[in-house]
XYZ file of C-alpha atoms in Angstrom:
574
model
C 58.611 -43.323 41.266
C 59.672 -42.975 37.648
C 57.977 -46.310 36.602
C 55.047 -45.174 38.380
C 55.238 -41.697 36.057
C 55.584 -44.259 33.398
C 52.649 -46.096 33.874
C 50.732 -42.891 34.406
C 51.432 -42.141 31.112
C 50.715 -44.933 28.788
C 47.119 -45.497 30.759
C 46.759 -41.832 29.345
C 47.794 -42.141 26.077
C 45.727 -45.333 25.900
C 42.441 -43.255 27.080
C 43.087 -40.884 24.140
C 43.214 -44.089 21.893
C 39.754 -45.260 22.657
C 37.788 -44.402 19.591
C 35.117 -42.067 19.491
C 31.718 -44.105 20.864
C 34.037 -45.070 23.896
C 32.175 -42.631 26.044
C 29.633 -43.057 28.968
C 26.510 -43.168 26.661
C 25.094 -46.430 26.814
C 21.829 -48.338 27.357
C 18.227 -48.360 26.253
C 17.002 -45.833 24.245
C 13.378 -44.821 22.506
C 12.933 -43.299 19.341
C 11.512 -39.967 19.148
C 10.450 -39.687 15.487
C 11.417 -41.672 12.317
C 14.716 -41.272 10.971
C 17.630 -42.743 9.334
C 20.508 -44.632 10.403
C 23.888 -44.018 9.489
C 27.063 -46.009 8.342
C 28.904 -42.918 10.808
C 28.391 -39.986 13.275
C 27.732 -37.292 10.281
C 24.828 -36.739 7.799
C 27.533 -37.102 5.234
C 27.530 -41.052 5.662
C 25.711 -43.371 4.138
C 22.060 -44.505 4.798
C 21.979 -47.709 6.237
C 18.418 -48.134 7.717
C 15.737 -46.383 9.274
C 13.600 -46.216 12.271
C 10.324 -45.254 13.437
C 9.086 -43.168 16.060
C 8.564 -44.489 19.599
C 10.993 -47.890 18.657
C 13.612 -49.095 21.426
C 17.508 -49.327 20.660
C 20.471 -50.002 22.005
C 23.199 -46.978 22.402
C 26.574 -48.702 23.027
C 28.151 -45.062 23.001
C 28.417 -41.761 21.005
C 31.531 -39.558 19.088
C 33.014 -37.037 21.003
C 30.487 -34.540 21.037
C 28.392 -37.451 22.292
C 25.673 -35.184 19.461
C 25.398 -38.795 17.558
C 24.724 -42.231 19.231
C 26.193 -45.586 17.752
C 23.531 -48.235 18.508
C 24.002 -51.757 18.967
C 24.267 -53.201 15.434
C 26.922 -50.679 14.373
C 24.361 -47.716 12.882
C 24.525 -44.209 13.937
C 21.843 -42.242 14.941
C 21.255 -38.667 15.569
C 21.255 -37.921 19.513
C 18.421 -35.396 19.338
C 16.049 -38.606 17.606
C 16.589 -40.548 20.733
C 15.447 -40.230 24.575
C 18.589 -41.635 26.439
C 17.581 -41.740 30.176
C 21.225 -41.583 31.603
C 23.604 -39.105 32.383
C 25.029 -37.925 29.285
C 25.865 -34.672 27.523
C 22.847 -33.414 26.427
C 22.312 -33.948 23.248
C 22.687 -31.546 20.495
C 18.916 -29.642 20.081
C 17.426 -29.900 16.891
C 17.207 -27.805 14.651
C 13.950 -26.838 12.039
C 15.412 -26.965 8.734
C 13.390 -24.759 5.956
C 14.567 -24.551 1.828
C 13.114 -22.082 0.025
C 13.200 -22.606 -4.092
C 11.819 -20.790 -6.937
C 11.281 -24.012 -9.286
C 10.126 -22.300 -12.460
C 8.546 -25.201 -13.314
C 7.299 -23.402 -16.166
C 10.249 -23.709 -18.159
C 11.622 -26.921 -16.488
C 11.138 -30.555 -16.122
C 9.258 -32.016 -13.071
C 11.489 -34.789 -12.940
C 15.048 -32.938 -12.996
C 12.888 -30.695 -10.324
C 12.152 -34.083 -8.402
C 15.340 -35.413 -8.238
C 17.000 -32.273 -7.273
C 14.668 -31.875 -4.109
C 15.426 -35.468 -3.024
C 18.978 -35.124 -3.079
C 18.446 -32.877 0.261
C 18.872 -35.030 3.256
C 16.839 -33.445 7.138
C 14.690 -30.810 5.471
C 11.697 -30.451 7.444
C 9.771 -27.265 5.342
C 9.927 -26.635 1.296
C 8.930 -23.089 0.532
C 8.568 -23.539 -3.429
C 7.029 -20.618 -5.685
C 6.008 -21.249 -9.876
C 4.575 -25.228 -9.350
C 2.259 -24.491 -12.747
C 0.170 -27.767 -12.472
C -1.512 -29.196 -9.203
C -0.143 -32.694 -10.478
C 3.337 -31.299 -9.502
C 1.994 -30.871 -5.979
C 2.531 -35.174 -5.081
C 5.174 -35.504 -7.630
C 7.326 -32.879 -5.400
C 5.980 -34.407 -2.221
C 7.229 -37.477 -2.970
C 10.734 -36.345 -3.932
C 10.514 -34.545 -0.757
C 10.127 -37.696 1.152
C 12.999 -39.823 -0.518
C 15.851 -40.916 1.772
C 13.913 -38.978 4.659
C 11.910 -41.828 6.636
C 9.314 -39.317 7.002
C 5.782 -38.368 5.339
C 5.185 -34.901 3.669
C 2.025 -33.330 3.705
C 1.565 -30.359 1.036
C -0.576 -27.016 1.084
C -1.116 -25.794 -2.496
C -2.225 -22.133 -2.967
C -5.283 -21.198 -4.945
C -3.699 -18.045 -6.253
C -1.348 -17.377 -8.956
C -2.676 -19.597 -12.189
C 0.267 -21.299 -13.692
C 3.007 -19.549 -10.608
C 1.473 -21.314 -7.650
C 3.274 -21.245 -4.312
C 3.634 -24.827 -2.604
C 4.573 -25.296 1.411
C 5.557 -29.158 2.242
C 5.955 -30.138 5.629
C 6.629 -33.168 7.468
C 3.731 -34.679 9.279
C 6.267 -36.595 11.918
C 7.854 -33.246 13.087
C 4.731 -30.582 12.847
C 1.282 -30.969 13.223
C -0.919 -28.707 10.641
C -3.198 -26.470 12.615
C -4.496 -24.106 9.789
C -3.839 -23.129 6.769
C -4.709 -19.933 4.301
C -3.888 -17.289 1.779
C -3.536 -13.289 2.633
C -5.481 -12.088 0.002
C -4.193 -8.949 0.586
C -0.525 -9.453 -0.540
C -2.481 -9.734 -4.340
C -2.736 -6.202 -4.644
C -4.312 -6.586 -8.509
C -6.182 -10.132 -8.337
C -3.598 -11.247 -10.873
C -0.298 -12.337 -9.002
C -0.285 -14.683 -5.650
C -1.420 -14.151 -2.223
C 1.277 -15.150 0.679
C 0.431 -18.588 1.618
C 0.239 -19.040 5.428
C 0.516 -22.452 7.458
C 0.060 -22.767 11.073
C 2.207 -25.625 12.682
C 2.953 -27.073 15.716
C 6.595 -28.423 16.269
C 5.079 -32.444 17.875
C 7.888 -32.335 20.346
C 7.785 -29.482 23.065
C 4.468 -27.907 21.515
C 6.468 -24.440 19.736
C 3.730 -22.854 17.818
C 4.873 -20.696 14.893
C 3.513 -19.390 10.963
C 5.452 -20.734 8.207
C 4.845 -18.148 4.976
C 5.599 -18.318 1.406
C 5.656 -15.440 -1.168
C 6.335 -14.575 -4.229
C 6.182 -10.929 -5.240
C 5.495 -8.696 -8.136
C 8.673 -8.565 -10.977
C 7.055 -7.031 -13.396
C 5.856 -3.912 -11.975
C 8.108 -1.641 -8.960
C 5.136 -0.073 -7.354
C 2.889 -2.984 -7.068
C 5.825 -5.251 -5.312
C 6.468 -1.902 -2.836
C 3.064 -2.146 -1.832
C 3.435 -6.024 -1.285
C 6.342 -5.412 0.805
C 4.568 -2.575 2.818
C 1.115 -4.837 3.330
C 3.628 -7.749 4.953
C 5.903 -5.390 7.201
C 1.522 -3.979 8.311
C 1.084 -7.963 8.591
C 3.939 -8.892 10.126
C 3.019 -6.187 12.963
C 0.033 -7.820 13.835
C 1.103 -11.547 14.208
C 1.525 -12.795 17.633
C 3.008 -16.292 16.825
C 6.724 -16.143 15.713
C 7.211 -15.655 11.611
C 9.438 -17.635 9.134
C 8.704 -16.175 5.446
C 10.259 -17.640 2.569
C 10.493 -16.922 -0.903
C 11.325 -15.215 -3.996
C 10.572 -11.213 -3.222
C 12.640 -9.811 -6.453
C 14.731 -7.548 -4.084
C 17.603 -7.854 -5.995
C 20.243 -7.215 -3.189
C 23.560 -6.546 -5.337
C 25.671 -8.890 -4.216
C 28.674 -6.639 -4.463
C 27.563 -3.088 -2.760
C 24.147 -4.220 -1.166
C 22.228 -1.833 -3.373
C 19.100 -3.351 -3.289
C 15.052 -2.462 -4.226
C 13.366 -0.264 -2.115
C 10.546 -2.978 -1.127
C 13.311 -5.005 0.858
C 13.282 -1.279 3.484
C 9.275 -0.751 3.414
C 9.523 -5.281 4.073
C 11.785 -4.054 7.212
C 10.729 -1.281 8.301
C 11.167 -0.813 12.219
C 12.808 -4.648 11.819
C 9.249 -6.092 12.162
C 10.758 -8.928 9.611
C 14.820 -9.134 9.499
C 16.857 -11.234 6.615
C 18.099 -14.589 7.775
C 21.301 -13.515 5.600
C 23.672 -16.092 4.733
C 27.640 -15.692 5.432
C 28.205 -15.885 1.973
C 26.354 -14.091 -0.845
C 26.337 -15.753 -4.248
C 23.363 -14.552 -7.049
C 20.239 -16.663 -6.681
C 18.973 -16.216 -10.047
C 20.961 -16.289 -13.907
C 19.493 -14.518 -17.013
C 21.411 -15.124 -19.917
C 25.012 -16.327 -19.609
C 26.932 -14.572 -18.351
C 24.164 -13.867 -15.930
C 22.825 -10.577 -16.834
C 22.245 -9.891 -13.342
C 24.649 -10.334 -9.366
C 21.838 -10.385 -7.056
C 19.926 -11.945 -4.343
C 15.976 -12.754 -5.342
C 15.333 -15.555 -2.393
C 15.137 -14.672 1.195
C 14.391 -16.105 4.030
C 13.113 -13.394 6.737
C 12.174 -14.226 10.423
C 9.752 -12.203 12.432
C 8.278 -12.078 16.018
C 9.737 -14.248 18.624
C 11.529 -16.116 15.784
C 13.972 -13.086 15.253
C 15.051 -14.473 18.657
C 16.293 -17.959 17.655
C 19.704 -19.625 16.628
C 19.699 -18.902 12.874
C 21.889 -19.520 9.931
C 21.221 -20.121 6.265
C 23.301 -20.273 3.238
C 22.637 -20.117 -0.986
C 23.043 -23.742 -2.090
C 25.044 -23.819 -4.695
C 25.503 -27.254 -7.394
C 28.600 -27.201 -9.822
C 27.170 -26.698 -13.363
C 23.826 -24.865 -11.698
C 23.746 -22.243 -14.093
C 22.892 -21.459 -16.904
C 20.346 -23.057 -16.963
C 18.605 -25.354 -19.243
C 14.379 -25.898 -20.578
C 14.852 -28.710 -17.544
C 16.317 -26.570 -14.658
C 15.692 -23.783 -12.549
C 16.938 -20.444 -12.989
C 17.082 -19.839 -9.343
C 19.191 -21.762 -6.542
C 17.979 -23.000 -3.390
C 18.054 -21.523 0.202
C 18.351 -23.459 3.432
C 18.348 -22.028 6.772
C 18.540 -22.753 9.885
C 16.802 -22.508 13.132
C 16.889 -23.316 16.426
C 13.969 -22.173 18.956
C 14.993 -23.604 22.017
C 18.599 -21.698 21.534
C 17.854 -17.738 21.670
C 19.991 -15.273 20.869
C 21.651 -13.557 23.784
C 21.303 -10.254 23.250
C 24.387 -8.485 25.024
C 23.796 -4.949 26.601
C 26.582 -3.383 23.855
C 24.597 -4.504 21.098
C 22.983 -1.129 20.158
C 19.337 -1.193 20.580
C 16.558 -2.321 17.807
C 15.077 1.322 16.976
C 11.314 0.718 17.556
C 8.869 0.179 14.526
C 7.880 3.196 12.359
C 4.384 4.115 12.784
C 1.787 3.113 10.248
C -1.304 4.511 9.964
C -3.934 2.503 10.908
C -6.870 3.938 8.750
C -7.052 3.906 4.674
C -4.169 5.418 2.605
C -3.404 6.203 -0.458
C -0.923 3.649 -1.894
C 0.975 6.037 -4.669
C -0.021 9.550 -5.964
C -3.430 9.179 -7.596
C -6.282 11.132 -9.285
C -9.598 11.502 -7.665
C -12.528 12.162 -9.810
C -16.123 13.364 -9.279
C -17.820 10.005 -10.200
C -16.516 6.163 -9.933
C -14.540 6.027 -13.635
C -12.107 7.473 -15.438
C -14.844 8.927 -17.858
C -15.618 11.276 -14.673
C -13.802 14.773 -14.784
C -10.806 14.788 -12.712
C -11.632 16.365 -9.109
C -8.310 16.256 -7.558
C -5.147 14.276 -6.697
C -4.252 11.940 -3.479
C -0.411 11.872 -2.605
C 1.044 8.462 -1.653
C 1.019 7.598 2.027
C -1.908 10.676 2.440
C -4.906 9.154 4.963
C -8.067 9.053 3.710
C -12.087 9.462 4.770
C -14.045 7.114 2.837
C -17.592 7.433 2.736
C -18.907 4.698 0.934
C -18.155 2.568 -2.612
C -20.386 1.733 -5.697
C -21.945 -1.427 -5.935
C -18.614 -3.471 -7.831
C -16.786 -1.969 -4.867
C -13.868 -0.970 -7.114
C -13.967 2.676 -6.585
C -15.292 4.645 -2.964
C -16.503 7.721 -2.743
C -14.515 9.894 -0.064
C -15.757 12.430 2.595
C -15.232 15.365 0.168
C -17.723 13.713 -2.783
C -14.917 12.416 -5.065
C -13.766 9.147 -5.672
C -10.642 7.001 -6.378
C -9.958 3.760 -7.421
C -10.176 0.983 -4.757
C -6.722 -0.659 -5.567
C -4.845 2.792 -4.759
C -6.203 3.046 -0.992
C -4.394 0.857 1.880
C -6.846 -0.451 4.131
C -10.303 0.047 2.574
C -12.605 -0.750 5.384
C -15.465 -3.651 4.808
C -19.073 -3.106 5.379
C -19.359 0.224 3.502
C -22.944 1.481 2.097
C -23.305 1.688 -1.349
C -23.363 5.724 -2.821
C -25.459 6.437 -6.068
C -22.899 7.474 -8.507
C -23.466 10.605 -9.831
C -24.919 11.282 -13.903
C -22.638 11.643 -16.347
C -22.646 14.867 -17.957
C -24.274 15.071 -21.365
C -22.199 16.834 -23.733
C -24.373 19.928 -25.425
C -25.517 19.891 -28.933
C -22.943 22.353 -30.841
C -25.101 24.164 -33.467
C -23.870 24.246 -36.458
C -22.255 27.937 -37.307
C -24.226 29.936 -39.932
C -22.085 32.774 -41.847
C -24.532 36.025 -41.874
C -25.056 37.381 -45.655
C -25.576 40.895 -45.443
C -28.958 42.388 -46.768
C -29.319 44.530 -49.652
C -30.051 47.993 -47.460
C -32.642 49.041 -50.276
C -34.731 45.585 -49.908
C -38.050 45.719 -48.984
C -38.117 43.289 -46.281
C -39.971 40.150 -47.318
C -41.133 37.110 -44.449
C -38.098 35.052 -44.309
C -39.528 31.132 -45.796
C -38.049 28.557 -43.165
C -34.993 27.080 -44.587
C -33.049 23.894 -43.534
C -29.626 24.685 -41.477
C -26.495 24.569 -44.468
C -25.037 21.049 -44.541
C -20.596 21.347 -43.266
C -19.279 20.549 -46.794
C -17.571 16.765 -45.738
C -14.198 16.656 -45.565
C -11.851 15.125 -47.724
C -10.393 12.826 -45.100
C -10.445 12.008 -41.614
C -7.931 10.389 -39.004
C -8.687 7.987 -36.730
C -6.149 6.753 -34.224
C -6.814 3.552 -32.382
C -4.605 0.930 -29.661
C -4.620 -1.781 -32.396
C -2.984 -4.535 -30.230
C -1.188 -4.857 -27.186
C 1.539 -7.793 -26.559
C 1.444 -7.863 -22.829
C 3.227 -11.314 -21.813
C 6.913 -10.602 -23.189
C 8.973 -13.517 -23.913
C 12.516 -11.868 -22.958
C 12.944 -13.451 -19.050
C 12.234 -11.520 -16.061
C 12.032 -7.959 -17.212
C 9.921 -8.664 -20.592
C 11.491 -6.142 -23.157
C 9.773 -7.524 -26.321
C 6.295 -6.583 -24.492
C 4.944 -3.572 -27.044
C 1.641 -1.863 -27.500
C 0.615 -0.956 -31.246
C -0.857 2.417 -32.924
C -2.826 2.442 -36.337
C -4.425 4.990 -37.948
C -7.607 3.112 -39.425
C -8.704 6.273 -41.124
C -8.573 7.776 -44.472
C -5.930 10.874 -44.140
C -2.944 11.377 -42.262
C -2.083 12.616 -38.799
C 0.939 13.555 -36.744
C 1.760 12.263 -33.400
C 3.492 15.080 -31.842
C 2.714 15.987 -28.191
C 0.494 12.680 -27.831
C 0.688 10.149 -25.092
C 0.312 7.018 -24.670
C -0.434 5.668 -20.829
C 0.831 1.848 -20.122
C -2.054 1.736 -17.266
C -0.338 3.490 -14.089
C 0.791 7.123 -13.435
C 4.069 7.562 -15.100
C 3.993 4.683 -17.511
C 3.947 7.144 -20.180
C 5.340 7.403 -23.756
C 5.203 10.387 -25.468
C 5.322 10.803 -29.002
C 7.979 13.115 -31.084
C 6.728 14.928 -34.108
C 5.622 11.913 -36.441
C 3.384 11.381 -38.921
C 1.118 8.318 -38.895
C -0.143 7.542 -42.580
C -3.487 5.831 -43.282
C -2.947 2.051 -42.551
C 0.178 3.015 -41.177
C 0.572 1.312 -37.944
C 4.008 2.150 -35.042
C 4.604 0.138 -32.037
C 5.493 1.480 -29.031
C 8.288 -1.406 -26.928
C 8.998 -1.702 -23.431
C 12.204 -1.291 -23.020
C 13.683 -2.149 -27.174
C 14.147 -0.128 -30.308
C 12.906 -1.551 -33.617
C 13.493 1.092 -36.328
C 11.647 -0.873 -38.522
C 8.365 -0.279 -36.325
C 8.914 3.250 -35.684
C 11.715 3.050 -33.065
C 9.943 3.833 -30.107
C 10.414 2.560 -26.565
C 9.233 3.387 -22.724
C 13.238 2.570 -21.834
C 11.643 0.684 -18.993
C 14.088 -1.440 -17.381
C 10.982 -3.977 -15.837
C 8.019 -5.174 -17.537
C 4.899 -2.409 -17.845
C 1.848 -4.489 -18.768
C 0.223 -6.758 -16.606
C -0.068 -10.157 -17.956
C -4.163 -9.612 -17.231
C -6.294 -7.161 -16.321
C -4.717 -3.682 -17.635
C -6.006 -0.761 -19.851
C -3.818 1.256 -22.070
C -4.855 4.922 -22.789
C -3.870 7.400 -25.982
C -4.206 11.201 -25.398
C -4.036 13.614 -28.012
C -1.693 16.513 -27.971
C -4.774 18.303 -25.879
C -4.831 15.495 -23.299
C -8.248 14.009 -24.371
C -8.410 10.294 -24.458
C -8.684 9.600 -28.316
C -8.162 5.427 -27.794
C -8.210 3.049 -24.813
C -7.349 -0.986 -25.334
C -8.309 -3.297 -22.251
C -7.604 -7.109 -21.725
């Protein structure tokens, strides 16, 4: 009995010796889509060859997950890129594998760009935001494709000049159904419209929108909007959602205080953060980095908040700072699987359901409303943000519409201006009265015999000495200091002949509480003060908004000066 025991035993122990592609996986197999073989069962060996979709191998057996196959002449493949007809563990199911990147190719070289994409390995989507040249588009393709076995095709948006957004997808895994740009999400004409593809996954037919942004830094309330026209969006989609991109949230890595767009985003969870398990910052400003906060996110919505997910902040040794040939902002991969939903236990505390929105025009932050389409119109009211709206009809540019009531606001400060509305006469401008000129009476002698008066020609005002004249000399709108644009300023000069002081005026930066108001100051003639963003030069005056985020649009934006009585007295566009 005991030598039976015995050889019990060693036949045991020699079972557990067997090494790993021992198992029951063998025979022919058919490749599913091109791919790369490995010297091992891991992505972490090296490339030894490739194959292409629908060849035949040989599996002589698989590690002990039986998740990687080892073919005939020593290779590894992935078992999800083969059909094995036997009975074998099923093999692991693949996953869609997305990178977001902000590559600031502004500021950085398209080759160090290049060569960082490549050195991913089994990324199937490339979300990538400021690609300033359309030559970049097949140079990052390309890099895309290296060491992948696989063919990229690219959809490069039309918005955003020299910050374009750039999706790459490969053609082997997805087919391209559509493609397009929510205008929209370009609440002033001059940032970028979310970029939208439609794909289809090639093997089991999932169907699903693949979305890139990259919203407003320079100005708070045009980003909230952003974030409240994609949570509207997101609402009305009816294929699952995987957005991507750099949203300038700037979730505090320590404490989670974050900007308020990320809540209006998520309202009623219509899109939820793919958050990694670790948070690290995503973006460096000077070193150290000025900032400890997350830019990039990658946000699921629709039947996508329902899949396997994970993602994490890639992170290369020596990453930042960085250089005039890297990125200031690290990569994010995620995740997903759709054929693996999350079980959803009955303690999990229900999703509370989505906060209503209304579905007619609103007023997008507090506003003025005037009796004719233009600021030159008297004022005839005020909107409060969020407040509905009746719109009757628009003038013929269609940038301001007339509502029920006869006044009118500015088109960009309503939500959901419908299309299709008539065209309303604007109404005259009022023309300013003549003022006569004032006459002193001179008292008649009461003893004078009155005499017919001869017509005489009105008395000329005596002219004065001297006159002011205040005027917006110059406005440096595209500020050199990254991100929040300090440096930007906007300059006063008094181009006339006698001096004037400042106190109690205002100068306007283009939006409702972009305002600077001036201290008691006198400006001499020739004497010119600039007015900074968010620095103090003494030497200039000393004055400063103390905004912590760029004011002036880099195109498209008015300042206004007001005298002490609130009368506009200067007004700069560009």
């Amino acid at each position: 009995m005991k030598k039976v025991l015995v050889l019990l035993l060693i036949a045991l122990l020699c079972s557990l010796a067997l090494p790993t592609h021992a198992q029951s996986a063998r025979g022919p197999a058919t490749v599913l889509r091109n791919a790369n073989l490995r010297g091992g069962p891991g992505t972490t060996y090296t490339v030894v060859g490739g194959v292409t979709q629908g060849d035949s191998v040989t599996v002589i057996g698989c590690n002990a997950a039986c998740d990687w196959y080892e073919l005939a002449d020593g290779s590894w493949i992935a078992a999800f890129l083969v059909d094995l007809t036997l009975t074998t563990p099923a093999p692991a199911a693949e996953p869609i594998t997305v990178v977001t990147w902000n590559t600031e190719l502004n500021d950085a070289d398209i080759t160090v760009i290049g060569d960082r994409i490549a050195a991913f390995q089994d990324v199937d989507l490339w979300g990538l935001a400021e690609v300033n040249r359309p030559s970049d588009q097949s140079t990052l393709e390309q890099a895309a494709a290296v060491g992948e076995n696989a063919d990229y095709g690219s959809v490069l948006s039309a918005s955003g000049g020299g910050d374009r957004l750039l999706a790459l997808y490969d053609r082997s895994r997805f087919t391209l159904i559509d493609s397009w740009e929510e205008d929209a999400i370009n609440t002033t004409g001059n940032a970028r419209a979310a970029l939208v593809l439609q794909l289809r996954v090639t093997t089991g037919g999932q169907e699903f929108l693949f979305m890139v942004n990259h919203l407003y830094r320079s100005r708070d309330d045009e980003r909230h909007q952003q974030a409240e026209l994609l949570n509207a969006w997101a609402a009305r989609q009816t294929l699952p959602v995987i957005a991507v991109g750099d949203y300038n949230f700037d979730w505090a890595v320590s404490g989670g205080q974050h900007d308020a767009g990320y809540d209006l985003m998520t309202a009623g969870e219509r899109f939820v953060w793919v958050r990694p398990e670790t948070l690290v910052t995503t973006q460096c400003s000077g070193w150290p980095c000025e900032f400890n906060s997350v830019l990039d996110f990658v946000f699921t919505a629709g039947a996508a908040q329902t899949w396997r997910a994970e993602s994490e902040i890639v992170v290369l040794p020596g990453d930042f700072p960085d250089d005039n040939t890297t990125s200031d902002h690290r990569p994010v991969l995620a995740r997903f699987w759709p054929d693996e939903p999350i079980v959803i236990t009955p303690t999990e505390p229900a999703r509370p359901t989505a906060t209503p929105i209304p579905s007619g025009p609103t007023a997008n932050r507090k506003a003025n409303l005037r009796s004719g389409p233009g600021t030159n119109y008297a004022v005839a009211g005020s909107a409060q943000q969020g407040q509905a709206l009746r719109i009757n009809g628009r003038n013929p540019l269609g940038d301001w519409v007339q509502l029920d009531n006869g006044s009118w606001i500015a088109a960009f400060l309503v939500n959901g201006v419908p299309t299709g509305l008539n065209v309303v006469e604007a109404p005259a401008l009022p023309t300013p009265l003549p003022v006569p000129p004032t006459v002193t009476p001179v008292p008649s002698p009461p003893t004078a015999t009155p005499v017919p008066a001869q017509p005489t020609a009105p008395p000329q005002p005596a002219a004065p000495s001297g006159e002011a004249k205040v005027i917006i000399s110059s406005i440096f709108y595209d500020g050199l200091v990254s991100r929040v644009e300090s440096d930007e300023y906007a300059e006063i000069t008094n181009v006339g002949t006698a001096a004037i002081n400042l106190g109690g005026w205002r100068l306007n930066a283009g939006d409702n509480g972009q305002d600077f108001r001036f201290p008691s100051v006198d400006l001499a003639p020739g004497q010119s003060v600039r007015v900074y963003t968010n620095q103090i030069h003494p030497e200039s005056g000393g004055f400063s908004f103390g905004k912590g985020s760029a004011i002036w649009n880099n195109k498209g934006d008015c300042g206004l000066l007001f005298d002490g009585g609130g009368q506009v007295v200067a007004e700069r566009c560009y």
